[in-house]
Coordinates of C-alpha atoms in Angstrom, one line a residue:
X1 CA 0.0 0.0 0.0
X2 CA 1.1 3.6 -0.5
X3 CA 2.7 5.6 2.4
X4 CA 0.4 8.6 3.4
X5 CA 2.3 10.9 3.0
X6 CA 3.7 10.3 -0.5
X7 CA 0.7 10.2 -1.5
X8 CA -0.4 13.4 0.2
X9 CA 2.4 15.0 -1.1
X10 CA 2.4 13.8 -5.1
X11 CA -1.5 14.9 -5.0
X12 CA 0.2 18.5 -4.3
X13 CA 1.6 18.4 -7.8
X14 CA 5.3 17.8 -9.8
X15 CA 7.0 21.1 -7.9
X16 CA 5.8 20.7 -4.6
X17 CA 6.7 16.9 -4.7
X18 CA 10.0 17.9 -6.9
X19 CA 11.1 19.6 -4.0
X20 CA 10.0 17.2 -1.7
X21 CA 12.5 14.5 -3.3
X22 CA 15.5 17.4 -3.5
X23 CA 15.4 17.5 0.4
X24 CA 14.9 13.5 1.0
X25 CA 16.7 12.4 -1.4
X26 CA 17.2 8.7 0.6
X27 CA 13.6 8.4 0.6
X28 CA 12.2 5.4 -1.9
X29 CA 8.7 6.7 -2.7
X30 CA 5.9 4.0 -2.3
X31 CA 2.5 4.9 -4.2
X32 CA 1.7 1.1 -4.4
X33 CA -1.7 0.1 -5.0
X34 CA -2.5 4.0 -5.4
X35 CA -5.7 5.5 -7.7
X36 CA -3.9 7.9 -9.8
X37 CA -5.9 7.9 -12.5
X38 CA -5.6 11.2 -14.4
X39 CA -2.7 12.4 -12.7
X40 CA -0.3 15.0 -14.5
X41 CA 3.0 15.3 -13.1
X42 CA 5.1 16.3 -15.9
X43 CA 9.1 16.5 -15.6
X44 CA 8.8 15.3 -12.1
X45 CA 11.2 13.4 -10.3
X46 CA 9.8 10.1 -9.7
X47 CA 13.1 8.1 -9.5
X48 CA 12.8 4.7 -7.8
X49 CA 9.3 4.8 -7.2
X50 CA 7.0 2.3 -6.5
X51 CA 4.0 2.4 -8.5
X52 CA 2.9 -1.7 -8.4
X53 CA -0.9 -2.5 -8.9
X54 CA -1.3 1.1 -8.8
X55 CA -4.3 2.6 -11.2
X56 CA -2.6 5.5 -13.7
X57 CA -4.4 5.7 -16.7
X58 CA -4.5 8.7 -18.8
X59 CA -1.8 9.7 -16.5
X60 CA 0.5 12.4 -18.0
X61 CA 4.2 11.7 -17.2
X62 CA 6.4 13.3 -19.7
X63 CA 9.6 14.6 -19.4
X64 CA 10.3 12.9 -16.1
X65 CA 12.6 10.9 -14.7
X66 CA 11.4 7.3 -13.7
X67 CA 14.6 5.8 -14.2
X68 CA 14.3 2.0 -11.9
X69 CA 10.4 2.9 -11.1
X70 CA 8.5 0.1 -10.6
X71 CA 5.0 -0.7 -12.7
X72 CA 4.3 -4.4 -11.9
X73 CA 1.0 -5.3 -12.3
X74 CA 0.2 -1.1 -12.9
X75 CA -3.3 -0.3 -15.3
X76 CA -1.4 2.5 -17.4
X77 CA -3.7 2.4 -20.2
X78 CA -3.1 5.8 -22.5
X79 CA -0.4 6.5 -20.2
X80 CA 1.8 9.2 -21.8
X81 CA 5.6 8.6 -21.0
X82 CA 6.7 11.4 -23.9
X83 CA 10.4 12.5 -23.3
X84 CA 10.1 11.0 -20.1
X85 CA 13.5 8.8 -18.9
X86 CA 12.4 5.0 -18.0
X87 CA 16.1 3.6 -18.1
X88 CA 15.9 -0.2 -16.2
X89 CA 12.0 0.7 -15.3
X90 CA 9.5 -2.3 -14.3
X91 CA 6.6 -3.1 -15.9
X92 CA 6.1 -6.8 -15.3
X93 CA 2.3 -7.6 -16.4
X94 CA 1.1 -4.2 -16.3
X95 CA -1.2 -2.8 -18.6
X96 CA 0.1 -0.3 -21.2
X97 CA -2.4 -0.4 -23.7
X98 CA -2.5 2.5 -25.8
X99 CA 0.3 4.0 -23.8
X100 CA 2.6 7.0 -25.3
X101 CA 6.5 6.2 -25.3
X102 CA 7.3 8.5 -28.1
X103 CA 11.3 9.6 -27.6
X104 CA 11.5 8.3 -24.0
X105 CA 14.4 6.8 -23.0
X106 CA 13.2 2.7 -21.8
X107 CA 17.1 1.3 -22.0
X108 CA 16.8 -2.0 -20.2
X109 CA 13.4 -1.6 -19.2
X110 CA 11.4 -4.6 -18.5
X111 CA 8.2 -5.4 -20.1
X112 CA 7.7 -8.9 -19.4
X113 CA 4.2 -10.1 -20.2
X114 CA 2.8 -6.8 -20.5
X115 CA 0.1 -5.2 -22.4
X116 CA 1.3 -2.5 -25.0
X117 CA -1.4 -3.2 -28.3
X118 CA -1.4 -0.2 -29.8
X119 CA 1.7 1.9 -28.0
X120 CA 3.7 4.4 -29.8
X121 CA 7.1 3.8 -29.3
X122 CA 8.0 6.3 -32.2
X123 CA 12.1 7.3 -32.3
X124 CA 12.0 5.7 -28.4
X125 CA 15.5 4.1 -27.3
X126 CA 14.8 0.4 -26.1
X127 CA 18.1 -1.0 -26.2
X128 CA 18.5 -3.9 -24.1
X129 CA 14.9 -4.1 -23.6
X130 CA 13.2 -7.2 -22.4
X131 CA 10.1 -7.5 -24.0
X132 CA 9.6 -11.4 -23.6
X133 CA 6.4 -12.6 -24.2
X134 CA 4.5 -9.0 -24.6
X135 CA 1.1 -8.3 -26.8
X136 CA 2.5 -5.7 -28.7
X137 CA 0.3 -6.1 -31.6
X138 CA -1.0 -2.7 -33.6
X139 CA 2.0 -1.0 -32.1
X140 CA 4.0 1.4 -33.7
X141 CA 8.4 1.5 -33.4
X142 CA 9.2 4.2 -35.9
X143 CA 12.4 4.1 -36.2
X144 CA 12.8 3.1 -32.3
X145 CA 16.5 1.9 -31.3
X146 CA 15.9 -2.0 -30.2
X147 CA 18.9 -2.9 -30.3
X148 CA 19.7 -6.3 -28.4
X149 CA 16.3 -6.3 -27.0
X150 CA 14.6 -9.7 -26.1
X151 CA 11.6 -10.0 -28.3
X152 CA 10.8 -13.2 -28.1
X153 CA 7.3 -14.9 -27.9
X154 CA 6.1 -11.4 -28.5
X155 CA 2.8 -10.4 -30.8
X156 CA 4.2 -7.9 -33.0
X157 CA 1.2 -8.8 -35.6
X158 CA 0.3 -5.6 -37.6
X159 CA 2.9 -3.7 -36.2
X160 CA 4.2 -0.9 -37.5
X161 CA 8.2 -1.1 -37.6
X162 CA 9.6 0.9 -40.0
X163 CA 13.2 2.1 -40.3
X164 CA 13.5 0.7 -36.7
X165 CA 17.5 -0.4 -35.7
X166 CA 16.7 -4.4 -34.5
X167 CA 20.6 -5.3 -34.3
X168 CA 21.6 -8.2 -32.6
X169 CA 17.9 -8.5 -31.5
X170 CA 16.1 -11.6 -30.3
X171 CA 12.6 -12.3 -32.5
X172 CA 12.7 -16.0 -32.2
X173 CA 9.1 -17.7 -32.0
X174 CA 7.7 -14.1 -32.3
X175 CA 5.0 -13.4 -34.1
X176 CA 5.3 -10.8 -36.7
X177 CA 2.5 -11.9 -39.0
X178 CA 1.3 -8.5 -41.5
X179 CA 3.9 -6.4 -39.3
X180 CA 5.5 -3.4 -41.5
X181 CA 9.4 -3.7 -41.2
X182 CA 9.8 -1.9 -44.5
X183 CA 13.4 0.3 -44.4
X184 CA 14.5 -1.2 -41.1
X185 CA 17.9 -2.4 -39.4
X186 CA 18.1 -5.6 -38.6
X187 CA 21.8 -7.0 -38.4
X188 CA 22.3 -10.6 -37.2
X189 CA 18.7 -10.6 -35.5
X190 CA 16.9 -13.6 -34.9
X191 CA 14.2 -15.0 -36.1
X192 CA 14.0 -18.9 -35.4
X193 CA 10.5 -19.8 -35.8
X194 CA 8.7 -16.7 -36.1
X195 CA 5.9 -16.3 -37.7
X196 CA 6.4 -13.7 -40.6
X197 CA 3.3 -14.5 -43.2
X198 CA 3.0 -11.4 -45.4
X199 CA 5.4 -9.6 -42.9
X200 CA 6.9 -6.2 -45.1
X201 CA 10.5 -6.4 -45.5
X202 CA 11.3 -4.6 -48.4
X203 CA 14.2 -3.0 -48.5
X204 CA 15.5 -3.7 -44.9
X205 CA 19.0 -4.8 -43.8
X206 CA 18.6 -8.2 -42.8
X207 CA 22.4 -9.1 -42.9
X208 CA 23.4 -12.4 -40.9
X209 CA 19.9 -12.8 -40.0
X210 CA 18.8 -16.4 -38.8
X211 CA 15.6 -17.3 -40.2
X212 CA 16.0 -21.3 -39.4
X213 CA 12.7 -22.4 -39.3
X214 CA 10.3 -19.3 -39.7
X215 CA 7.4 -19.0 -41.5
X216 CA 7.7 -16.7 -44.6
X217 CA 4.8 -17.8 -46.7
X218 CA 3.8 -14.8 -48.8
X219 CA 6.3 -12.0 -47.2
X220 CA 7.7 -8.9 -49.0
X221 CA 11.6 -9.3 -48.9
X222 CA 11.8 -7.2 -52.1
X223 CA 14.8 -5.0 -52.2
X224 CA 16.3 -6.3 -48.8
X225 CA 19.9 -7.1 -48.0
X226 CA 19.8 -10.8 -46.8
X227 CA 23.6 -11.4 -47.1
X228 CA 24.3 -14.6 -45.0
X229 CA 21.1 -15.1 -43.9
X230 CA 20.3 -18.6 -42.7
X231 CA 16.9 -19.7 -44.1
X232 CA 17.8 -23.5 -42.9
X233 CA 14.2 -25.0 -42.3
X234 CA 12.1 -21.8 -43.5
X235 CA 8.9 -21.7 -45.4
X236 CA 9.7 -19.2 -48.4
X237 CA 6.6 -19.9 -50.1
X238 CA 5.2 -17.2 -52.5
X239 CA 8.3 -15.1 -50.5
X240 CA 8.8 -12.6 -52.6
X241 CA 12.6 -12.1 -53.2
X242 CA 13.1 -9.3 -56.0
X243 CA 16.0 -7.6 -56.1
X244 CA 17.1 -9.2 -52.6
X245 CA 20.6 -9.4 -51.9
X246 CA 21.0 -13.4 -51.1
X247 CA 24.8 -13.4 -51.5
X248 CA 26.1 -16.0 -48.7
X249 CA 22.4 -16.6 -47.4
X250 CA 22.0 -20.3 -46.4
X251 CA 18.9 -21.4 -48.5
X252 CA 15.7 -24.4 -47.2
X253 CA 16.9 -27.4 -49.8

């Protein structure tokens, strides 16, 4: 459960609780399990805090710094996070749906099993992410830096992913069916398993990629650089290759 008189305080607004944090700065904020619904608390400094099971929808959080807060089990839905720093933030099954991450900084942050259909993580920094198992379908990663983030068992269907970086990423048994990866980055990522039916690759960089065993029946690799791509095992049926770049790619027999 919250403490009192975080709570008391954070109610007062982002200076007065700003302030609050600048003279206890040892204090680790608890708003646990806290209705905080609508709140605005833009470039606050929320640092550390605990805001598990708490209720923050339509909360408006951008430009501050919740670097290590904690969102487990949080209802965030059309949270907006714009600008805001998230670096190694906690959201372990929360609820995200519809949430605004456009330009924050989430390095490291953990999304475990969450909710994010539909969030816009437009020119957002998620390297080292850990996105394991998340329902990410419908949402958007404009050119988002995922580098070596964990993607895997995540429902990327229909997502939009365009001229994203996905280096060194992990994709495997990810489901990426109709997603838009048109223009993007994706240097020795994997892919073992995924499902990628009529997924849009054309004209991405999918150098050293490892395909072993996908599915990618009817896809759009038009145009894309798939220099020693491993395709051991993969479904390439009505695939359409045109103009790829397949020199050193491993090819199904």
């Amino acid at each position: 459960m919250a403490v009192m008189t975080h709570l008391m305080t954070l109610q007062q607004g982002a200076i007065v609780w700003s302030d609050w944090r600048s003279r206890y700065p040892t204090i680790q904020p608890d708003l646990s399990d806290a209705d905080l619904n609508e709140v605005e608390l833009r470039g606050a400094n929320l640092q550390g805090t605990d805001f598990c099971r708490s209720s923050l929808s339509w909360a408006v959080l951008n430009e501050s710094d919740l670097s290590a807060a904690k969102f487990n089990k949080a209802v965030l839905h059309k949270a907006e996070f714009i600008h805001a720093k998230l670096r190694e933030a906690q959201f372990v099954d929360a609820n995200l749906v519809g949430a605004d991450f456009r330009k924050a900084n989430l390095n490291d942050a953990n999304f475990i099993g969450a909710d994010l259909k539909g969030a816009n993580f437009t020119d957002a920094d998620l390297v080292g992410a850990n996105l394991i198992g998340t329902e990410l379908r419908g949402a958007i990663f404009k050119r988002s830096d995922l580098t070596r983030a964990d993607l895997r068992r995540s429902d990327l269907s229909n997502a939009l992913l365009m001229h994203a970086n996905f280096a060194d990423a992990n994709l495997a048994d990810a489901n990426l069916v109709d997603a838009e990866l048109s223009g993007a980055h994706f240097y020795r990522s994997i892919f073992h398993k995924a499902k990628l039916k009529s997924a849009h690759f054309s004209g991405a960089y999918l150098f050293g990629a490892d395909f072993s065993g996908a599915d990618l029946s009817g896809a759009d690799l038009s145009w894309a650089n798939l220099g020693k791509a491993n395709f051991v095992g993969a479904n390439l049926s009505g695939t359409n290759l045109r103009g790829a770049n397949l020199a050193g790619a491993i090819l199904p027999r």
